[in-house]
Short mmCIF file of C-alpha atoms in Angstrom, two decimals:
data_model
loop_
_atom_site.label_atom_id
_atom_site.label_comp_id
_atom_site.label_asym_id
_atom_site.label_seq_id
_atom_site.Cartn_x
_atom_site.Cartn_y
_atom_site.Cartn_z
CA MET A 27 -41.46 -6.52 23.53
CA LYS A 28 -40.49 -6.87 19.97
CA THR A 29 -39.15 -3.47 19.84
CA ILE A 30 -37.27 -4.09 22.61
CA ALA A 31 -35.73 -7.44 21.64
CA THR A 32 -34.96 -5.85 17.87
CA LEU A 33 -33.13 -2.68 19.93
CA MET A 34 -31.04 -5.26 21.88
CA ILE A 35 -30.02 -7.11 18.59
CA ALA A 36 -29.15 -3.89 16.66
CA ALA A 37 -27.10 -2.64 19.85
CA ALA A 38 -25.35 -6.15 20.04
CA LEU A 39 -24.60 -5.94 16.07
CA VAL A 40 -22.94 -2.45 16.29
CA SER A 41 -20.76 -3.30 19.17
CA ALA A 42 -17.27 -2.77 18.40
CA PRO A 43 -15.83 -6.43 18.63
CA PHE A 44 -18.37 -7.59 16.52
CA ALA A 45 -17.47 -4.89 13.72
CA ALA A 46 -13.74 -6.08 13.83
CA VAL A 47 -14.84 -9.66 13.78
CA ALA A 48 -16.83 -8.56 10.56
CA GLN A 49 -13.66 -7.00 9.18
CA ASP A 50 -11.48 -10.17 9.43
CA ALA A 51 -14.44 -12.33 8.22
CA ASN A 52 -14.26 -10.21 5.02
CA ALA A 53 -10.76 -10.27 4.44
CA THR A 54 -9.16 -12.47 1.81
CA ALA A 55 -5.74 -14.00 1.21
CA THR A 56 -5.80 -13.18 -2.31
CA THR A 57 -3.36 -10.32 -3.42
CA THR A 58 -4.76 -7.47 -6.04
CA THR A 59 -1.86 -6.37 -7.77
CA SER A 60 -1.67 -3.42 -10.53
CA THR A 61 1.10 -2.23 -12.49
CA ASP A 62 -0.72 0.67 -13.72
CA ALA A 63 -1.64 3.70 -11.15
CA ALA A 64 -4.85 4.62 -13.00
CA THR A 65 -5.64 0.80 -12.03
CA ALA A 66 -4.69 0.86 -8.72
CA GLY A 67 -6.18 4.19 -7.51
CA GLY A 68 -6.39 6.59 -10.44
CA ASN A 69 -4.93 9.68 -8.71
CA MET A 70 -1.73 8.56 -7.89
CA ASN A 71 0.76 11.47 -9.37
CA TYR A 72 4.70 12.08 -9.04
CA GLY A 73 3.71 14.57 -6.62
CA SER A 74 2.29 12.51 -4.14
CA LEU A 75 4.89 9.98 -4.27
CA ILE A 76 7.69 12.63 -3.63
CA SER A 77 5.76 13.94 -0.89
CA SER A 78 5.75 10.96 0.64
CA LEU A 79 9.30 10.29 0.52
CA ASN A 80 10.08 13.77 1.59
CA ALA A 81 7.54 13.41 4.45
CA GLY A 82 8.90 10.38 5.72
CA LYS A 83 5.34 8.67 4.93
CA MET A 84 6.15 5.06 4.61
CA ALA A 85 3.54 2.05 5.59
CA ASP A 86 4.46 0.53 8.85
CA ILE A 87 5.20 -2.98 7.25
CA GLY A 88 4.85 -4.77 10.44
CA THR A 89 1.30 -4.62 10.00
CA PHE A 90 0.90 -6.38 6.57
CA THR A 91 -0.30 -9.70 7.10
CA ALA A 92 -1.20 -12.68 4.93
CA THR A 93 -4.73 -11.32 4.08
CA SER A 94 -3.48 -7.81 3.42
CA LYS A 95 -4.27 -6.42 -0.25
CA VAL A 96 -1.67 -4.81 -1.89
CA ASN A 97 -1.29 -2.99 -5.18
CA CYS A 98 2.16 -2.50 -7.28
CA VAL A 99 2.12 0.49 -9.09
CA LYS A 100 5.10 1.43 -11.75
CA VAL A 101 6.47 4.83 -11.13
CA SER A 102 6.31 5.03 -14.88
CA THR A 103 2.35 5.16 -14.96
CA LEU A 104 2.20 7.85 -12.54
CA LYS A 105 0.43 11.08 -13.55
CA GLY A 106 2.39 14.17 -14.49
CA ASP A 107 4.86 15.41 -16.41
CA ALA A 108 7.62 12.41 -16.60
CA SER A 109 10.58 14.23 -17.86
CA ALA A 110 10.21 17.04 -15.66
CA ASP A 111 8.99 15.08 -12.46
CA ALA A 112 11.78 12.48 -12.84
CA THR A 113 14.50 14.84 -11.16
CA ALA A 114 12.48 15.62 -8.55
CA LEU A 115 11.94 12.06 -7.92
CA ASP A 116 15.25 11.06 -8.19
CA ASN A 117 16.39 14.45 -5.69
CA ALA A 118 13.76 12.59 -3.31
CA LEU A 119 15.03 9.16 -3.98
CA THR A 120 18.65 10.70 -2.99
CA LYS A 121 17.77 12.51 -0.30
CA ASN A 122 15.90 9.55 1.47
CA SER A 123 18.11 7.00 0.55
CA ALA A 124 18.63 5.49 3.87
CA GLN A 125 14.98 5.32 4.24
CA VAL A 126 14.32 3.50 1.12
CA ALA A 127 17.14 1.07 2.06
CA GLY A 128 15.42 0.44 5.66
CA LEU A 129 12.16 0.09 3.62
CA LYS A 130 13.49 -3.19 1.67
CA THR A 131 14.95 -4.09 4.82
CA SER A 132 11.76 -4.49 6.53
CA ILE A 133 10.17 -5.88 3.56
CA GLU A 134 12.58 -8.69 3.23
CA GLY A 135 11.94 -9.19 6.95
CA ASN A 136 8.31 -9.53 6.53
CA ALA A 137 7.57 -13.23 5.35
CA ASP A 138 3.71 -12.25 3.91
CA LEU A 139 4.86 -8.99 2.27
CA LYS A 140 7.98 -10.65 0.50
CA THR A 141 6.33 -13.77 -0.84
CA LYS A 142 3.06 -11.78 -2.28
CA LEU A 143 5.43 -9.10 -4.27
CA GLU A 144 7.99 -12.23 -5.61
CA THR A 145 5.08 -13.71 -6.77
CA SER A 146 3.33 -10.44 -8.28
CA SER A 147 6.27 -9.24 -10.52
CA CYS A 148 6.75 -6.42 -8.01
CA PRO A 149 10.83 -6.73 -7.40
CA ILE A 150 11.97 -5.61 -4.20
CA ASP A 151 15.14 -4.25 -4.94
CA LYS A 152 13.27 -1.43 -7.41
CA ILE A 153 10.69 -0.71 -4.82
CA VAL A 154 11.00 3.03 -3.52
CA ALA A 155 8.15 3.52 -1.56
CA VAL A 156 5.31 1.86 0.40
CA THR A 157 1.68 3.76 1.72
CA THR A 158 -1.04 2.69 3.16
CA GLU A 159 -4.05 3.33 1.68
CA THR A 160 -7.43 4.54 3.70
CA ASP A 161 -9.16 1.27 3.12
CA GLY A 162 -6.23 -0.81 4.77
CA SER A 163 -4.53 -2.01 1.80
CA PHE A 164 -0.88 -0.82 1.03
CA THR A 165 0.28 0.32 -2.27
CA VAL A 166 3.89 -0.69 -3.29
CA TYR A 167 5.83 2.01 -5.75
CA VAL A 168 8.15 0.46 -8.14
CA ASP A 169 11.04 2.43 -10.06
CA ASP A 170 10.78 0.94 -13.49
CA ARG A 171 12.27 3.64 -15.32
CA THR A 172 15.77 2.29 -15.57
#
């Protein structure tokens, strides 16, 4: 009888609705920000940013909530050859200027994200990309080269 009860409890604990509640319960209202690519993820480089821009891979800003985590990464801290990769990044930014402008408009329209960015010294006018990480957090790339 104890085995059946244990199995029923285990089955209830692994059910999808409970898992969603558990994820929400672990969410925090704090924002983790970073201005260093190594601190924020370690594997961030010019190539991945350029690829994201060229592929149009931007985060869905509408999914950002007050409990979402954000990492602010300065372009100057990305791994790679800054002098050689800067031209490729500039080309990608020029090619995708409408997408970047639309991204900034979306950020302005999301009060939760806008507030977090403003309070974390992550200037919206310098943002060039936003990606979603596997853990659900958002990485915001700020072009601090100028």
